[in-house]
JSON list of C-alpha atoms in Angstrom, two decimals:
[
{"chain": "A", "resi": 1, "resn": "MET", "atom": "CA", "xyz": [140.68, 149.65, 69.46]},
{"chain": "A", "resi": 2, "resn": "GLU", "atom": "CA", "xyz": [137.23, 148.17, 69.57]},
{"chain": "A", "resi": 3, "resn": "HIS", "atom": "CA", "xyz": [134.30, 148.95, 70.25]},
{"chain": "A", "resi": 4, "resn": "HIS", "atom": "CA", "xyz": [131.06, 147.74, 71.36]},
{"chain": "A", "resi": 5, "resn": "LEU", "atom": "CA", "xyz": [127.96, 148.43, 69.87]},
{"chain": "A", "resi": 6, "resn": "GLN", "atom": "CA", "xyz": [124.15, 148.90, 70.50]},
{"chain": "A", "resi": 7, "resn": "ALA", "atom": "CA", "xyz": [120.96, 149.01, 68.26]},
{"chain": "A", "resi": 8, "resn": "TYR", "atom": "CA", "xyz": [117.63, 149.17, 68.28]},
{"chain": "A", "resi": 9, "resn": "PHE", "atom": "CA", "xyz": [115.26, 147.60, 66.69]},
{"chain": "A", "resi": 10, "resn": "LYS", "atom": "CA", "xyz": [111.22, 147.52, 66.65]},
{"chain": "A", "resi": 11, "resn": "ASN", "atom": "CA", "xyz": [111.13, 143.82, 65.61]},
{"chain": "A", "resi": 12, "resn": "GLU", "atom": "CA", "xyz": [113.21, 141.20, 64.76]},
{"chain": "A", "resi": 13, "resn": "SER", "atom": "CA", "xyz": [113.17, 141.05, 61.36]},
{"chain": "A", "resi": 14, "resn": "ASP", "atom": "CA", "xyz": [114.59, 144.59, 61.21]},
{"chain": "A", "resi": 15, "resn": "ALA", "atom": "CA", "xyz": [117.45, 143.14, 63.56]},
{"chain": "A", "resi": 16, "resn": "GLU", "atom": "CA", "xyz": [118.15, 140.67, 61.56]},
{"chain": "A", "resi": 17, "resn": "THR", "atom": "CA", "xyz": [118.23, 142.35, 58.44]},
{"chain": "A", "resi": 18, "resn": "ALA", "atom": "CA", "xyz": [120.85, 144.81, 59.87]},
{"chain": "A", "resi": 19, "resn": "LEU", "atom": "CA", "xyz": [122.90, 141.75, 60.95]},
{"chain": "A", "resi": 20, "resn": "ALA", "atom": "CA", "xyz": [123.55, 140.10, 58.13]},
{"chain": "A", "resi": 21, "resn": "LYS", "atom": "CA", "xyz": [123.88, 143.29, 56.31]},
{"chain": "A", "resi": 22, "resn": "LEU", "atom": "CA", "xyz": [126.54, 144.18, 58.82]},
{"chain": "A", "resi": 23, "resn": "GLN", "atom": "CA", "xyz": [127.91, 140.66, 57.83]},
{"chain": "A", "resi": 24, "resn": "ARG", "atom": "CA", "xyz": [130.46, 141.77, 55.10]},
{"chain": "A", "resi": 25, "resn": "CYS", "atom": "CA", "xyz": [131.98, 144.11, 58.08]},
{"chain": "A", "resi": 26, "resn": "PRO", "atom": "CA", "xyz": [134.43, 142.62, 59.83]},
{"chain": "A", "resi": 27, "resn": "ILE", "atom": "CA", "xyz": [132.42, 142.30, 63.38]},
{"chain": "A", "resi": 28, "resn": "ARG", "atom": "CA", "xyz": [132.41, 139.19, 66.32]},
{"chain": "A", "resi": 29, "resn": "ASP", "atom": "CA", "xyz": [130.31, 138.56, 69.06]},
{"chain": "A", "resi": 30, "resn": "ALA", "atom": "CA", "xyz": [127.10, 140.06, 67.16]},
{"chain": "A", "resi": 31, "resn": "ARG", "atom": "CA", "xyz": [123.83, 138.79, 69.69]},
{"chain": "A", "resi": 32, "resn": "ILE", "atom": "CA", "xyz": [120.16, 140.19, 69.12]},
{"chain": "A", "resi": 33, "resn": "ASP", "atom": "CA", "xyz": [118.30, 139.31, 72.33]},
{"chain": "A", "resi": 34, "resn": "SER", "atom": "CA", "xyz": [114.52, 141.13, 72.73]},
{"chain": "A", "resi": 35, "resn": "ILE", "atom": "CA", "xyz": [114.69, 143.46, 75.59]},
{"chain": "A", "resi": 36, "resn": "PRO", "atom": "CA", "xyz": [111.86, 143.04, 78.57]},
{"chain": "A", "resi": 37, "resn": "ASP", "atom": "CA", "xyz": [108.65, 145.26, 77.65]},
{"chain": "A", "resi": 38, "resn": "THR", "atom": "CA", "xyz": [108.95, 148.81, 80.47]},
{"chain": "A", "resi": 39, "resn": "ASP", "atom": "CA", "xyz": [107.21, 152.03, 80.33]},
{"chain": "A", "resi": 40, "resn": "SER", "atom": "CA", "xyz": [109.65, 153.96, 78.13]},
{"chain": "A", "resi": 41, "resn": "ASN", "atom": "CA", "xyz": [112.30, 154.07, 75.86]},
{"chain": "A", "resi": 42, "resn": "PRO", "atom": "CA", "xyz": [115.86, 155.09, 76.54]},
{"chain": "A", "resi": 43, "resn": "PHE", "atom": "CA", "xyz": [116.71, 157.60, 74.72]},
{"chain": "A", "resi": 44, "resn": "LEU", "atom": "CA", "xyz": [116.85, 156.80, 71.62]},
{"chain": "A", "resi": 45, "resn": "LEU", "atom": "CA", "xyz": [118.48, 158.74, 68.16]},
{"chain": "A", "resi": 46, "resn": "PRO", "atom": "CA", "xyz": [118.46, 157.21, 64.12]},
{"chain": "A", "resi": 47, "resn": "ALA", "atom": "CA", "xyz": [121.68, 156.07, 63.20]},
{"chain": "A", "resi": 48, "resn": "LEU", "atom": "CA", "xyz": [123.39, 158.08, 61.30]},
{"chain": "A", "resi": 49, "resn": "SER", "atom": "CA", "xyz": [126.67, 157.76, 59.30]},
{"chain": "A", "resi": 50, "resn": "PHE", "atom": "CA", "xyz": [129.19, 160.50, 59.34]},
{"chain": "A", "resi": 51, "resn": "THR", "atom": "CA", "xyz": [131.88, 161.26, 57.06]},
{"chain": "A", "resi": 52, "resn": "THR", "atom": "CA", "xyz": [135.46, 162.19, 58.54]},
{"chain": "A", "resi": 53, "resn": "ASN", "atom": "CA", "xyz": [134.61, 165.89, 58.99]},
{"chain": "A", "resi": 54, "resn": "SER", "atom": "CA", "xyz": [131.79, 164.30, 61.17]},
{"chain": "A", "resi": 55, "resn": "SER", "atom": "CA", "xyz": [128.94, 165.75, 58.93]},
{"chain": "A", "resi": 56, "resn": "PRO", "atom": "CA", "xyz": [125.95, 163.18, 58.67]},
{"chain": "A", "resi": 57, "resn": "ASN", "atom": "CA", "xyz": [126.57, 162.38, 55.09]},
{"chain": "A", "resi": 58, "resn": "THR", "atom": "CA", "xyz": [122.99, 162.20, 54.77]},
{"chain": "A", "resi": 59, "resn": "GLY", "atom": "CA", "xyz": [121.76, 165.55, 55.07]},
{"chain": "A", "resi": 60, "resn": "ILE", "atom": "CA", "xyz": [122.44, 168.55, 57.65]},
{"chain": "A", "resi": 61, "resn": "ILE", "atom": "CA", "xyz": [121.06, 168.11, 61.50]},
{"chain": "A", "resi": 62, "resn": "THR", "atom": "CA", "xyz": [120.51, 171.00, 63.69]},
{"chain": "A", "resi": 63, "resn": "ASP", "atom": "CA", "xyz": [121.30, 170.30, 67.36]},
{"chain": "A", "resi": 64, "resn": "ARG", "atom": "CA", "xyz": [117.14, 170.47, 67.74]},
{"chain": "A", "resi": 65, "resn": "ASP", "atom": "CA", "xyz": [117.42, 167.04, 65.69]},
{"chain": "A", "resi": 66, "resn": "VAL", "atom": "CA", "xyz": [119.76, 165.21, 67.01]},
{"chain": "A", "resi": 67, "resn": "ILE", "atom": "CA", "xyz": [118.59, 166.15, 70.64]},
{"chain": "A", "resi": 68, "resn": "SER", "atom": "CA", "xyz": [114.93, 164.73, 70.35]},
{"chain": "A", "resi": 69, "resn": "GLN", "atom": "CA", "xyz": [113.98, 161.32, 72.21]},
{"chain": "A", "resi": 70, "resn": "ALA", "atom": "CA", "xyz": [112.03, 159.29, 70.18]},
{"chain": "A", "resi": 71, "resn": "ASP", "atom": "CA", "xyz": [108.56, 159.48, 69.26]},
{"chain": "A", "resi": 72, "resn": "SER", "atom": "CA", "xyz": [106.76, 158.41, 72.19]},
{"chain": "A", "resi": 73, "resn": "SER", "atom": "CA", "xyz": [104.61, 155.62, 70.18]},
{"chain": "A", "resi": 74, "resn": "ASP", "atom": "CA", "xyz": [107.74, 154.11, 69.03]},
{"chain": "A", "resi": 75, "resn": "THR", "atom": "CA", "xyz": [108.88, 151.25, 71.17]},
{"chain": "A", "resi": 76, "resn": "PHE", "atom": "CA", "xyz": [111.83, 149.21, 70.69]},
{"chain": "A", "resi": 77, "resn": "HIS", "atom": "CA", "xyz": [112.20, 145.10, 71.11]},
{"chain": "A", "resi": 78, "resn": "TYR", "atom": "CA", "xyz": [115.34, 144.28, 69.91]},
{"chain": "A", "resi": 79, "resn": "LEU", "atom": "CA", "xyz": [118.30, 144.91, 70.31]},
{"chain": "A", "resi": 80, "resn": "LEU", "atom": "CA", "xyz": [121.33, 144.14, 68.11]},
{"chain": "A", "resi": 81, "resn": "GLU", "atom": "CA", "xyz": [124.94, 144.49, 69.57]},
{"chain": "A", "resi": 82, "resn": "PHE", "atom": "CA", "xyz": [128.44, 143.82, 68.45]},
{"chain": "A", "resi": 83, "resn": "TYR", "atom": "CA", "xyz": [131.82, 144.33, 69.06]},
{"chain": "A", "resi": 84, "resn": "VAL", "atom": "CA", "xyz": [134.33, 146.48, 65.81]},
{"chain": "A", "resi": 85, "resn": "LYS", "atom": "CA", "xyz": [137.51, 147.49, 65.51]},
{"chain": "A", "resi": 86, "resn": "GLU", "atom": "CA", "xyz": [138.27, 150.65, 65.07]},
{"chain": "A", "resi": 87, "resn": "GLU", "atom": "CA", "xyz": [139.19, 151.40, 61.41]},
{"chain": "A", "resi": 88, "resn": "ASP", "atom": "CA", "xyz": [135.37, 148.92, 60.12]},
{"chain": "A", "resi": 89, "resn": "ARG", "atom": "CA", "xyz": [133.72, 151.63, 63.07]},
{"chain": "A", "resi": 90, "resn": "LYS", "atom": "CA", "xyz": [132.50, 154.16, 60.49]},
{"chain": "A", "resi": 91, "resn": "GLU", "atom": "CA", "xyz": [131.54, 151.11, 58.04]},
{"chain": "A", "resi": 92, "resn": "ALA", "atom": "CA", "xyz": [129.71, 149.60, 60.29]},
{"chain": "A", "resi": 93, "resn": "VAL", "atom": "CA", "xyz": [127.54, 152.86, 61.08]},
{"chain": "A", "resi": 94, "resn": "SER", "atom": "CA", "xyz": [127.20, 153.96, 57.85]},
{"chain": "A", "resi": 95, "resn": "ILE", "atom": "CA", "xyz": [125.42, 149.54, 57.21]},
{"chain": "A", "resi": 96, "resn": "LEU", "atom": "CA", "xyz": [123.24, 150.84, 60.13]},
{"chain": "A", "resi": 97, "resn": "SER", "atom": "CA", "xyz": [121.97, 154.09, 59.37]},
{"chain": "A", "resi": 98, "resn": "LYS", "atom": "CA", "xyz": [120.41, 151.98, 55.91]},
{"chain": "A", "resi": 99, "resn": "THR", "atom": "CA", "xyz": [118.18, 150.40, 58.36]},
{"chain": "A", "resi": 100, "resn": "ASP", "atom": "CA", "xyz": [115.89, 151.05, 60.80]},
{"chain": "A", "resi": 101, "resn": "ALA", "atom": "CA", "xyz": [118.43, 151.02, 63.46]},
{"chain": "A", "resi": 102, "resn": "HIS", "atom": "CA", "xyz": [118.33, 153.61, 66.98]},
{"chain": "A", "resi": 103, "resn": "LEU", "atom": "CA", "xyz": [121.61, 154.19, 69.14]},
{"chain": "A", "resi": 104, "resn": "ASP", "atom": "CA", "xyz": [121.46, 155.36, 72.46]},
{"chain": "A", "resi": 105, "resn": "LYS", "atom": "CA", "xyz": [122.36, 158.85, 73.12]},
{"chain": "A", "resi": 106, "resn": "GLU", "atom": "CA", "xyz": [126.17, 158.36, 75.22]},
{"chain": "A", "resi": 107, "resn": "ALA", "atom": "CA", "xyz": [127.00, 155.89, 71.24]},
{"chain": "A", "resi": 108, "resn": "TYR", "atom": "CA", "xyz": [125.77, 158.62, 69.63]},
{"chain": "A", "resi": 109, "resn": "GLU", "atom": "CA", "xyz": [127.58, 161.77, 70.34]},
{"chain": "A", "resi": 110, "resn": "LYS", "atom": "CA", "xyz": [130.46, 159.16, 70.85]},
{"chain": "A", "resi": 111, "resn": "ILE", "atom": "CA", "xyz": [130.29, 158.58, 66.98]},
{"chain": "A", "resi": 112, "resn": "ASN", "atom": "CA", "xyz": [129.81, 162.07, 66.38]},
{"chain": "A", "resi": 113, "resn": "LYS", "atom": "CA", "xyz": [132.98, 162.71, 68.95]},
{"chain": "A", "resi": 114, "resn": "ASN", "atom": "CA", "xyz": [135.04, 160.80, 66.74]}
]
């Protein structure tokens, strides 16, 4: 099974850096697009890497930390999207967690649930 992942970035350089790091992971159809200016940001959360027991390996996070909107001063202008196989998904998310990537709430919940 494949997963379609989308990661949001504040600038193109951060998106390009993340894509370069993802090249060591088997991904396909990767692309970076600019996001049209809008008055509000989608509900985004920092990309976190999860261990097999669904706990973030970057430290303990409470529900209040997770269910919080990105800082209102944060504006995301670039989207990196790609497909990754199920067996490589955790590695891809781990790579994203070491960048300035943010995921939308639905993607975050899918990753957290699995």
